[in-house]
Amino acid sequence: MEKLNYETIRKYQSFQTIEEMDQAVRGFLYKHKSELSEGTLEVLRVIWRHSVKVIGVSFAKYDYIAERVGVSRRTVIRAVNTLEEKGIVKKVATKRMNGSQGVNLLIIQSFASVESMQAPVSPQDVTAPVTPNKTENKLSSLCENKKNNKNIIQQQTSSQDEINVLPNSIPKEFVQVVKPYFNAIEIYKLWNSVMVAYNKMNFHQEIEFLVDHVIEAFKQTLFAQKLGKIHKSFEGYFYTVLYQLFVDESRKEYRARVGLYDFIEGEMRFN
């Protein structure tokens, strides 16, 4: 067990730049996200945010992480163990100068094959082309003349088949919340608005970590619609609400990354 001091922490620096660390975490997310619970992902998010003073090394206490995520200390310990099992972080025990147990250093590991894991996926790649045969064309023509208003309204409701062809880049949590109200095309357009707002913010964290904000913006917009407050488009109102939530989150991220947060509740401060 090593003594907890700045030299020890610097010894475990695992990346030369923040960009290298971000790329590694994105690689791990691409590979393991579906295997990790929401709580574990949130714990990783806090570790990631607090690994910038010494790039790749977090020395935040479990109690601090628990407070930030809103879970128990025991849950944080389980999450860290899971992240260690997946090879995402390495845990190193330390001791204080008086010999008592110090915080565990949580070291983000490198991910060698990020580029090979991140092949771009376009909407065209998700949906296989379908060529209708002559019989289908005839049936389509016959049915087209018999459509009434009721049929048109029904076509606007998302079927499970439509939802299944949405790009995998759209988080399932968002789709589950939105699909009772919008069809697949509308969901796709809403998510495009999300990505426009996200790209304007220059976040260091992945969009997957911001889905809660996206869902909150959707709920606020839906409630505003029920109150009759939306006078133009639902999508425009949603974008405005989401953009403001992203601005607030971006400020928090910036403060965390430049060290304006007391990372371990004042226990250690280096000049």
PDB file of C-alpha atoms in Angstrom:
ATOM      1  CA  MET A   1       0.000   0.000   0.000  1.00  0.00           C
ATOM      2  CA  GLU A   2       1.554   3.269  -1.114  1.00  0.00           C
ATOM      3  CA  LYS A   3       1.586   6.612   0.662  1.00  0.00           C
ATOM      4  CA  LEU A   4      -0.951   9.101  -0.596  1.00  0.00           C
ATOM      5  CA  ASN A   5       0.913  12.090  -1.971  1.00  0.00           C
ATOM      6  CA  TYR A   6       1.201  13.978  -5.208  1.00  0.00           C
ATOM      7  CA  GLU A   7       4.252  12.036  -6.384  1.00  0.00           C
ATOM      8  CA  THR A   8       2.410   8.749  -5.954  1.00  0.00           C
ATOM      9  CA  ILE A   9      -0.584  10.011  -7.888  1.00  0.00           C
ATOM     10  CA  ARG A  10       1.593  11.386 -10.697  1.00  0.00           C
ATOM     11  CA  LYS A  11       3.306   8.023 -10.998  1.00  0.00           C
ATOM     12  CA  TYR A  12       0.002   6.442 -12.059  1.00  0.00           C
ATOM     13  CA  GLN A  13      -0.877   9.013 -14.745  1.00  0.00           C
ATOM     14  CA  SER A  14      -2.216   6.862 -17.574  1.00  0.00           C
ATOM     15  CA  PHE A  15      -2.603   9.400 -20.410  1.00  0.00           C
ATOM     16  CA  GLN A  16      -0.600  12.291 -21.788  1.00  0.00           C
ATOM     17  CA  THR A  17      -3.640  14.376 -22.741  1.00  0.00           C
ATOM     18  CA  ILE A  18      -7.298  14.642 -21.772  1.00  0.00           C
ATOM     19  CA  GLU A  19      -8.214  13.863 -25.387  1.00  0.00           C
ATOM     20  CA  GLU A  20      -6.419  10.498 -25.124  1.00  0.00           C
ATOM     21  CA  MET A  21      -8.313   9.692 -21.938  1.00  0.00           C
ATOM     22  CA  ASP A  22     -11.643  10.712 -23.491  1.00  0.00           C
ATOM     23  CA  GLN A  23     -10.965   8.517 -26.508  1.00  0.00           C
ATOM     24  CA  ALA A  24     -10.195   5.519 -24.293  1.00  0.00           C
ATOM     25  CA  VAL A  25     -13.385   5.945 -22.266  1.00  0.00           C
ATOM     26  CA  ARG A  26     -15.415   6.240 -25.461  1.00  0.00           C
ATOM     27  CA  GLY A  27     -13.876   2.992 -26.654  1.00  0.00           C
ATOM     28  CA  PHE A  28     -14.835   1.222 -23.428  1.00  0.00           C
ATOM     29  CA  LEU A  29     -18.354   2.646 -23.677  1.00  0.00           C
ATOM     30  CA  TYR A  30     -18.687   1.416 -27.239  1.00  0.00           C
ATOM     31  CA  LYS A  31     -17.656  -2.067 -26.155  1.00  0.00           C
ATOM     32  CA  HIS A  32     -19.269  -2.412 -22.726  1.00  0.00           C
ATOM     33  CA  LYS A  33     -22.107   0.117 -22.392  1.00  0.00           C
ATOM     34  CA  SER A  34     -24.840  -2.473 -22.886  1.00  0.00           C
ATOM     35  CA  GLU A  35     -23.311  -4.602 -20.103  1.00  0.00           C
ATOM     36  CA  LEU A  36     -23.218  -1.822 -17.499  1.00  0.00           C
ATOM     37  CA  SER A  37     -26.094  -0.631 -15.338  1.00  0.00           C
ATOM     38  CA  GLU A  38     -27.134   3.012 -15.299  1.00  0.00           C
ATOM     39  CA  GLY A  39     -25.676   3.387 -11.807  1.00  0.00           C
ATOM     40  CA  THR A  40     -22.319   1.992 -12.896  1.00  0.00           C
ATOM     41  CA  LEU A  41     -22.267   4.310 -15.906  1.00  0.00           C
ATOM     42  CA  GLU A  42     -22.923   7.276 -13.633  1.00  0.00           C
ATOM     43  CA  VAL A  43     -20.076   6.221 -11.332  1.00  0.00           C
ATOM     44  CA  LEU A  44     -17.786   6.008 -14.371  1.00  0.00           C
ATOM     45  CA  ARG A  45     -18.942   9.463 -15.382  1.00  0.00           C
ATOM     46  CA  VAL A  46     -17.871  10.939 -12.039  1.00  0.00           C
ATOM     47  CA  ILE A  47     -14.519   9.124 -12.125  1.00  0.00           C
ATOM     48  CA  TRP A  48     -13.969  10.350 -15.675  1.00  0.00           C
ATOM     49  CA  ARG A  49     -14.772  13.943 -14.754  1.00  0.00           C
ATOM     50  CA  HIS A  50     -12.422  13.864 -11.780  1.00  0.00           C
ATOM     51  CA  SER A  51      -9.419  12.418 -13.599  1.00  0.00           C
ATOM     52  CA  VAL A  52      -8.076  15.628 -15.109  1.00  0.00           C
ATOM     53  CA  LYS A  53      -5.696  17.049 -12.494  1.00  0.00           C
ATOM     54  CA  VAL A  54      -3.514  14.010 -13.049  1.00  0.00           C
ATOM     55  CA  ILE A  55      -4.849  12.751 -16.343  1.00  0.00           C
ATOM     56  CA  GLY A  56      -6.460   9.341 -15.998  1.00  0.00           C
ATOM     57  CA  VAL A  57      -6.260   9.195 -12.181  1.00  0.00           C
ATOM     58  CA  SER A  58      -9.183   9.935  -9.870  1.00  0.00           C
ATOM     59  CA  PHE A  59      -8.608  10.257  -6.139  1.00  0.00           C
ATOM     60  CA  ALA A  60     -12.198  11.076  -5.232  1.00  0.00           C
ATOM     61  CA  LYS A  61     -13.503   9.274  -2.141  1.00  0.00           C
ATOM     62  CA  TYR A  62     -16.266   6.712  -2.479  1.00  0.00           C
ATOM     63  CA  ASP A  63     -18.492   8.858  -0.273  1.00  0.00           C
ATOM     64  CA  TYR A  64     -18.006  11.811  -2.599  1.00  0.00           C
ATOM     65  CA  ILE A  65     -18.828   9.721  -5.673  1.00  0.00           C
ATOM     66  CA  ALA A  66     -21.908   8.338  -3.906  1.00  0.00           C
ATOM     67  CA  GLU A  67     -23.101  11.860  -3.160  1.00  0.00           C
ATOM     68  CA  ARG A  68     -22.595  12.990  -6.744  1.00  0.00           C
ATOM     69  CA  VAL A  69     -24.423   9.986  -8.200  1.00  0.00           C
ATOM     70  CA  GLY A  70     -27.117   9.832  -5.522  1.00  0.00           C
ATOM     71  CA  VAL A  71     -26.498   6.243  -4.439  1.00  0.00           C
ATOM     72  CA  SER A  72     -25.052   4.481  -1.403  1.00  0.00           C
ATOM     73  CA  ARG A  73     -21.343   3.994  -0.774  1.00  0.00           C
ATOM     74  CA  ARG A  74     -21.824   0.245  -1.087  1.00  0.00           C
ATOM     75  CA  THR A  75     -23.334   0.744  -4.565  1.00  0.00           C
ATOM     76  CA  VAL A  76     -20.299   2.773  -5.594  1.00  0.00           C
ATOM     77  CA  ILE A  77     -17.968   0.020  -4.383  1.00  0.00           C
ATOM     78  CA  ARG A  78     -19.893  -2.559  -6.428  1.00  0.00           C
ATOM     79  CA  ALA A  79     -19.792  -0.286  -9.481  1.00  0.00           C
ATOM     80  CA  VAL A  80     -16.032   0.249  -9.151  1.00  0.00           C
ATOM     81  CA  ASN A  81     -15.521  -3.513  -8.847  1.00  0.00           C
ATOM     82  CA  THR A  82     -17.540  -4.006 -12.029  1.00  0.00           C
ATOM     83  CA  LEU A  83     -15.501  -1.375 -13.875  1.00  0.00           C
ATOM     84  CA  GLU A  84     -12.323  -3.076 -12.668  1.00  0.00           C
ATOM     85  CA  GLU A  85     -13.564  -6.469 -13.871  1.00  0.00           C
ATOM     86  CA  LYS A  86     -14.206  -4.984 -17.322  1.00  0.00           C
ATOM     87  CA  GLY A  87     -10.689  -3.569 -17.408  1.00  0.00           C
ATOM     88  CA  ILE A  88     -11.938   0.027 -17.546  1.00  0.00           C
ATOM     89  CA  VAL A  89     -10.322   1.165 -14.305  1.00  0.00           C
ATOM     90  CA  LYS A  90      -7.606  -0.114 -12.015  1.00  0.00           C
ATOM     91  CA  LYS A  91      -7.902   0.336  -8.255  1.00  0.00           C
ATOM     92  CA  VAL A  92      -4.799   1.137  -6.178  1.00  0.00           C
ATOM     93  CA  ALA A  93      -5.043   1.334  -2.380  1.00  0.00           C
ATOM     94  CA  THR A  94      -3.125   4.066  -0.564  1.00  0.00           C
ATOM     95  CA  LYS A  95      -2.383   5.059   3.007  1.00  0.00           C
ATOM     96  CA  ARG A  96      -2.163   8.447   4.629  1.00  0.00           C
ATOM     97  CA  MET A  97       1.023   9.880   6.106  1.00  0.00           C
ATOM     98  CA  ASN A  98      -0.070   8.700   9.589  1.00  0.00           C
ATOM     99  CA  GLY A  99      -0.352   5.133   8.322  1.00  0.00           C
ATOM    100  CA  SER A 100      -4.165   4.911   8.194  1.00  0.00           C
ATOM    101  CA  GLN A 101      -5.955   3.822   5.035  1.00  0.00           C
ATOM    102  CA  GLY A 102      -6.272   6.515   2.390  1.00  0.00           C
ATOM    103  CA  VAL A 103      -8.472   6.814  -0.672  1.00  0.00           C
ATOM    104  CA  ASN A 104      -8.307   4.316  -3.495  1.00  0.00           C
ATOM    105  CA  LEU A 105      -6.796   5.709  -6.671  1.00  0.00           C
ATOM    106  CA  LEU A 106      -9.060   4.872  -9.608  1.00  0.00           C
ATOM    107  CA  ILE A 107      -6.946   4.752 -12.743  1.00  0.00           C
ATOM    108  CA  ILE A 108      -8.636   4.788 -16.149  1.00  0.00           C
ATOM    109  CA  GLN A 109      -6.965   2.237 -18.398  1.00  0.00           C
ATOM    110  CA  SER A 110      -5.948   2.626 -22.021  1.00  0.00           C
ATOM    111  CA  PHE A 111      -8.068   1.180 -24.798  1.00  0.00           C
ATOM    112  CA  ALA A 112      -5.926   0.225 -27.771  1.00  0.00           C
ATOM    113  CA  SER A 113      -8.530  -0.378 -30.467  1.00  0.00           C
ATOM    114  CA  VAL A 114     -10.809   2.624 -30.239  1.00  0.00           C
ATOM    115  CA  GLU A 115     -10.654   3.414 -33.948  1.00  0.00           C
ATOM    116  CA  SER A 116     -11.452  -0.137 -35.027  1.00  0.00           C
ATOM    117  CA  MET A 117     -14.429  -0.239 -32.655  1.00  0.00           C
ATOM    118  CA  GLN A 118     -15.929   3.033 -33.846  1.00  0.00           C
ATOM    119  CA  ALA A 119     -16.921   2.352 -37.434  1.00  0.00           C
ATOM    120  CA  PRO A 120     -19.447   5.032 -38.414  1.00  0.00           C
ATOM    121  CA  VAL A 121     -23.037   3.940 -38.809  1.00  0.00           C
ATOM    122  CA  SER A 122     -25.453   5.847 -41.011  1.00  0.00           C
ATOM    123  CA  PRO A 123     -29.245   5.587 -41.033  1.00  0.00           C
ATOM    124  CA  GLN A 124     -28.954   3.863 -44.420  1.00  0.00           C
ATOM    125  CA  ASP A 125     -26.932   1.069 -42.823  1.00  0.00           C
ATOM    126  CA  VAL A 126     -29.715   0.306 -40.366  1.00  0.00           C
ATOM    127  CA  THR A 127     -32.584  -0.271 -42.764  1.00  0.00           C
ATOM    128  CA  ALA A 128     -32.209  -2.961 -45.422  1.00  0.00           C
ATOM    129  CA  PRO A 129     -33.564  -1.963 -48.853  1.00  0.00           C
ATOM    130  CA  VAL A 130     -36.854  -3.561 -49.794  1.00  0.00           C
ATOM    131  CA  THR A 131     -38.008  -3.979 -53.387  1.00  0.00           C
ATOM    132  CA  PRO A 132     -41.762  -4.635 -53.549  1.00  0.00           C
ATOM    133  CA  ASN A 133     -42.951  -7.165 -56.089  1.00  0.00           C
ATOM    134  CA  LYS A 134     -45.689  -6.532 -58.655  1.00  0.00           C
ATOM    135  CA  THR A 135     -48.397  -8.073 -56.472  1.00  0.00           C
ATOM    136  CA  GLU A 136     -47.491  -5.758 -53.595  1.00  0.00           C
ATOM    137  CA  ASN A 137     -47.601  -2.774 -55.944  1.00  0.00           C
ATOM    138  CA  LYS A 138     -51.097  -3.718 -57.116  1.00  0.00           C
ATOM    139  CA  LEU A 139     -52.345  -4.140 -53.561  1.00  0.00           C
ATOM    140  CA  SER A 140     -50.814  -0.827 -52.625  1.00  0.00           C
ATOM    141  CA  SER A 141     -52.587   0.902 -55.511  1.00  0.00           C
ATOM    142  CA  LEU A 142     -55.923  -0.651 -54.632  1.00  0.00           C
ATOM    143  CA  CYS A 143     -55.625   0.306 -50.980  1.00  0.00           C
ATOM    144  CA  GLU A 144     -54.453   3.829 -51.654  1.00  0.00           C
ATOM    145  CA  ASN A 145     -57.817   4.928 -53.052  1.00  0.00           C
ATOM    146  CA  LYS A 146     -59.648   3.560 -50.003  1.00  0.00           C
ATOM    147  CA  LYS A 147     -57.731   5.472 -47.364  1.00  0.00           C
ATOM    148  CA  ASN A 148     -59.775   7.731 -45.126  1.00  0.00           C
ATOM    149  CA  ASN A 149     -58.847  10.132 -42.360  1.00  0.00           C
ATOM    150  CA  LYS A 150     -58.950   7.362 -39.778  1.00  0.00           C
ATOM    151  CA  ASN A 151     -56.367   5.372 -41.720  1.00  0.00           C
ATOM    152  CA  ILE A 152     -54.080   8.379 -41.987  1.00  0.00           C
ATOM    153  CA  ILE A 153     -54.225   9.015 -38.242  1.00  0.00           C
ATOM    154  CA  GLN A 154     -53.435   5.389 -37.540  1.00  0.00           C
ATOM    155  CA  GLN A 155     -50.408   5.552 -39.838  1.00  0.00           C
ATOM    156  CA  GLN A 156     -48.940   8.297 -37.697  1.00  0.00           C
ATOM    157  CA  THR A 157     -48.748   6.017 -34.666  1.00  0.00           C
ATOM    158  CA  SER A 158     -45.448   4.181 -34.215  1.00  0.00           C
ATOM    159  CA  SER A 159     -45.584   0.435 -34.649  1.00  0.00           C
ATOM    160  CA  GLN A 160     -42.957  -1.731 -32.990  1.00  0.00           C
ATOM    161  CA  ASP A 161     -41.573  -2.569 -36.437  1.00  0.00           C
ATOM    162  CA  GLU A 162     -40.981   1.119 -37.149  1.00  0.00           C
ATOM    163  CA  ILE A 163     -39.263   1.621 -33.810  1.00  0.00           C
ATOM    164  CA  ASN A 164     -36.975  -1.333 -34.455  1.00  0.00           C
ATOM    165  CA  VAL A 165     -35.468   0.307 -37.541  1.00  0.00           C
ATOM    166  CA  LEU A 166     -34.364   3.443 -35.710  1.00  0.00           C
ATOM    167  CA  PRO A 167     -30.562   3.872 -35.729  1.00  0.00           C
ATOM    168  CA  ASN A 168     -28.775   2.238 -32.814  1.00  0.00           C
ATOM    169  CA  SER A 169     -27.161   5.595 -32.071  1.00  0.00           C
ATOM    170  CA  ILE A 170     -30.456   6.780 -30.558  1.00  0.00           C
ATOM    171  CA  PRO A 171     -30.472   5.648 -26.899  1.00  0.00           C
ATOM    172  CA  LYS A 172     -33.156   3.138 -26.018  1.00  0.00           C
ATOM    173  CA  GLU A 173     -34.073   5.083 -22.872  1.00  0.00           C
ATOM    174  CA  PHE A 174     -35.017   8.084 -24.998  1.00  0.00           C
ATOM    175  CA  VAL A 175     -36.975   5.962 -27.485  1.00  0.00           C
ATOM    176  CA  GLN A 176     -38.952   4.273 -24.708  1.00  0.00           C
ATOM    177  CA  VAL A 177     -40.057   7.610 -23.281  1.00  0.00           C
ATOM    178  CA  VAL A 178     -40.912   9.245 -26.610  1.00  0.00           C
ATOM    179  CA  LYS A 179     -42.495   6.433 -28.626  1.00  0.00           C
ATOM    180  CA  PRO A 180     -45.989   6.637 -27.018  1.00  0.00           C
ATOM    181  CA  TYR A 181     -46.277  10.147 -28.468  1.00  0.00           C
ATOM    182  CA  PHE A 182     -44.348  10.147 -31.755  1.00  0.00           C
ATOM    183  CA  ASN A 183     -43.707   7.866 -34.705  1.00  0.00           C
ATOM    184  CA  ALA A 184     -40.278   6.674 -35.776  1.00  0.00           C
ATOM    185  CA  ILE A 185     -39.600   9.515 -38.215  1.00  0.00           C
ATOM    186  CA  GLU A 186     -40.533  12.140 -35.634  1.00  0.00           C
ATOM    187  CA  ILE A 187     -38.346  10.443 -33.006  1.00  0.00           C
ATOM    188  CA  TYR A 188     -35.468  10.495 -35.477  1.00  0.00           C
ATOM    189  CA  LYS A 189     -35.976  14.228 -36.085  1.00  0.00           C
ATOM    190  CA  LEU A 190     -36.145  14.973 -32.362  1.00  0.00           C
ATOM    191  CA  TRP A 191     -32.868  13.134 -31.799  1.00  0.00           C
ATOM    192  CA  ASN A 192     -31.264  15.125 -34.608  1.00  0.00           C
ATOM    193  CA  SER A 193     -32.208  18.258 -32.659  1.00  0.00           C
ATOM    194  CA  VAL A 194     -30.580  16.728 -29.588  1.00  0.00           C
ATOM    195  CA  MET A 195     -27.332  16.164 -31.477  1.00  0.00           C
ATOM    196  CA  VAL A 196     -27.357  19.713 -32.868  1.00  0.00           C
ATOM    197  CA  ALA A 197     -27.579  21.082 -29.312  1.00  0.00           C
ATOM    198  CA  TYR A 198     -24.977  18.592 -28.054  1.00  0.00           C
ATOM    199  CA  ASN A 199     -22.446  19.449 -30.767  1.00  0.00           C
ATOM    200  CA  LYS A 200     -22.765  23.155 -30.028  1.00  0.00           C
ATOM    201  CA  MET A 201     -21.719  22.607 -26.408  1.00  0.00           C
ATOM    202  CA  ASN A 202     -18.337  20.955 -27.090  1.00  0.00           C
ATOM    203  CA  PHE A 203     -18.889  18.525 -24.214  1.00  0.00           C
ATOM    204  CA  HIS A 204     -16.082  16.211 -23.141  1.00  0.00           C
ATOM    205  CA  GLN A 205     -18.607  13.618 -21.972  1.00  0.00           C
ATOM    206  CA  GLU A 206     -20.468  11.391 -24.384  1.00  0.00           C
ATOM    207  CA  ILE A 207     -24.121  12.003 -25.225  1.00  0.00           C
ATOM    208  CA  GLU A 208     -24.981   8.722 -23.463  1.00  0.00           C
ATOM    209  CA  PHE A 209     -24.238  10.426 -20.155  1.00  0.00           C
ATOM    210  CA  LEU A 210     -26.662  13.250 -20.942  1.00  0.00           C
ATOM    211  CA  VAL A 211     -29.757  11.225 -21.794  1.00  0.00           C
ATOM    212  CA  ASP A 212     -31.374  12.117 -18.462  1.00  0.00           C
ATOM    213  CA  HIS A 213     -31.210  15.789 -19.452  1.00  0.00           C
ATOM    214  CA  VAL A 214     -32.708  14.986 -22.852  1.00  0.00           C
ATOM    215  CA  ILE A 215     -35.597  13.086 -21.269  1.00  0.00           C
ATOM    216  CA  GLU A 216     -36.164  15.897 -18.777  1.00  0.00           C
ATOM    217  CA  ALA A 217     -36.336  18.413 -21.639  1.00  0.00           C
ATOM    218  CA  PHE A 218     -38.856  16.210 -23.443  1.00  0.00           C
ATOM    219  CA  LYS A 219     -41.034  15.908 -20.347  1.00  0.00           C
ATOM    220  CA  GLN A 220     -40.948  19.662 -19.793  1.00  0.00           C
ATOM    221  CA  THR A 221     -41.919  20.237 -23.424  1.00  0.00           C
ATOM    222  CA  LEU A 222     -44.714  17.690 -23.254  1.00  0.00           C
ATOM    223  CA  PHE A 223     -46.088  19.353 -20.139  1.00  0.00           C
ATOM    224  CA  ALA A 224     -45.881  22.777 -21.806  1.00  0.00           C
ATOM    225  CA  GLN A 225     -47.853  21.390 -24.731  1.00  0.00           C
ATOM    226  CA  LYS A 226     -50.570  20.116 -22.424  1.00  0.00           C
ATOM    227  CA  LEU A 227     -50.757  23.598 -20.858  1.00  0.00           C
ATOM    228  CA  GLY A 228     -51.091  25.170 -24.302  1.00  0.00           C
ATOM    229  CA  LYS A 229     -47.815  27.082 -24.006  1.00  0.00           C
ATOM    230  CA  ILE A 230     -46.337  25.932 -27.317  1.00  0.00           C
ATOM    231  CA  HIS A 231     -47.406  28.321 -30.072  1.00  0.00           C
ATOM    232  CA  LYS A 232     -45.028  27.210 -32.817  1.00  0.00           C
ATOM    233  CA  SER A 233     -43.474  23.746 -33.056  1.00  0.00           C
ATOM    234  CA  PHE A 234     -42.960  21.052 -30.435  1.00  0.00           C
ATOM    235  CA  GLU A 235     -39.487  20.393 -31.816  1.00  0.00           C
ATOM    236  CA  GLY A 236     -38.466  24.054 -31.531  1.00  0.00           C
ATOM    237  CA  TYR A 237     -39.697  24.344 -27.945  1.00  0.00           C
ATOM    238  CA  PHE A 238     -37.955  21.068 -27.053  1.00  0.00           C
ATOM    239  CA  TYR A 239     -34.681  22.325 -28.530  1.00  0.00           C
ATOM    240  CA  THR A 240     -34.866  25.573 -26.536  1.00  0.00           C
ATOM    241  CA  VAL A 241     -35.451  23.748 -23.239  1.00  0.00           C
ATOM    242  CA  LEU A 242     -32.741  21.181 -23.948  1.00  0.00           C
ATOM    243  CA  TYR A 243     -30.205  23.804 -24.992  1.00  0.00           C
ATOM    244  CA  GLN A 244     -30.582  25.610 -21.670  1.00  0.00           C
ATOM    245  CA  LEU A 245     -30.168  22.341 -19.739  1.00  0.00           C
ATOM    246  CA  PHE A 246     -27.042  21.608 -21.776  1.00  0.00           C
ATOM    247  CA  VAL A 247     -25.653  25.091 -21.067  1.00  0.00           C
ATOM    248  CA  ASP A 248     -26.034  24.498 -17.324  1.00  0.00           C
ATOM    249  CA  GLU A 249     -24.429  21.059 -17.565  1.00  0.00           C
ATOM    250  CA  SER A 250     -21.582  22.405 -19.698  1.00  0.00           C
ATOM    251  CA  ARG A 251     -20.779  24.967 -17.006  1.00  0.00           C
ATOM    252  CA  LYS A 252     -20.686  22.247 -14.369  1.00  0.00           C
ATOM    253  CA  GLU A 253     -18.413  20.133 -16.555  1.00  0.00           C
ATOM    254  CA  TYR A 254     -16.054  23.045 -17.103  1.00  0.00           C
ATOM    255  CA  ARG A 255     -15.800  23.785 -13.395  1.00  0.00           C
ATOM    256  CA  ALA A 256     -15.055  20.120 -12.720  1.00  0.00           C
ATOM    257  CA  ARG A 257     -12.379  19.870 -15.390  1.00  0.00           C
ATOM    258  CA  VAL A 258     -10.457  22.998 -14.360  1.00  0.00           C
ATOM    259  CA  GLY A 259     -10.424  21.958 -10.723  1.00  0.00           C
ATOM    260  CA  LEU A 260     -12.913  24.387  -9.252  1.00  0.00           C
ATOM    261  CA  TYR A 261     -14.650  21.511  -7.474  1.00  0.00           C
ATOM    262  CA  ASP A 262     -13.099  20.166  -4.293  1.00  0.00           C
ATOM    263  CA  PHE A 263     -12.540  16.695  -5.704  1.00  0.00           C
ATOM    264  CA  ILE A 264     -12.162  14.848  -2.428  1.00  0.00           C
ATOM    265  CA  GLU A 265     -14.026  17.187  -0.101  1.00  0.00           C
ATOM    266  CA  GLY A 266     -10.960  19.112   1.013  1.00  0.00           C
ATOM    267  CA  GLU A 267      -9.044  16.131   2.300  1.00  0.00           C
ATOM    268  CA  MET A 268      -6.118  16.694  -0.072  1.00  0.00           C
ATOM    269  CA  ARG A 269      -5.101  19.929  -1.735  1.00  0.00           C
ATOM    270  CA  PHE A 270      -1.952  20.299  -3.785  1.00  0.00           C
ATOM    271  CA  ASN A 271      -0.368  23.616  -4.636  1.00  0.00           C
TER     272      ASN A 271
END
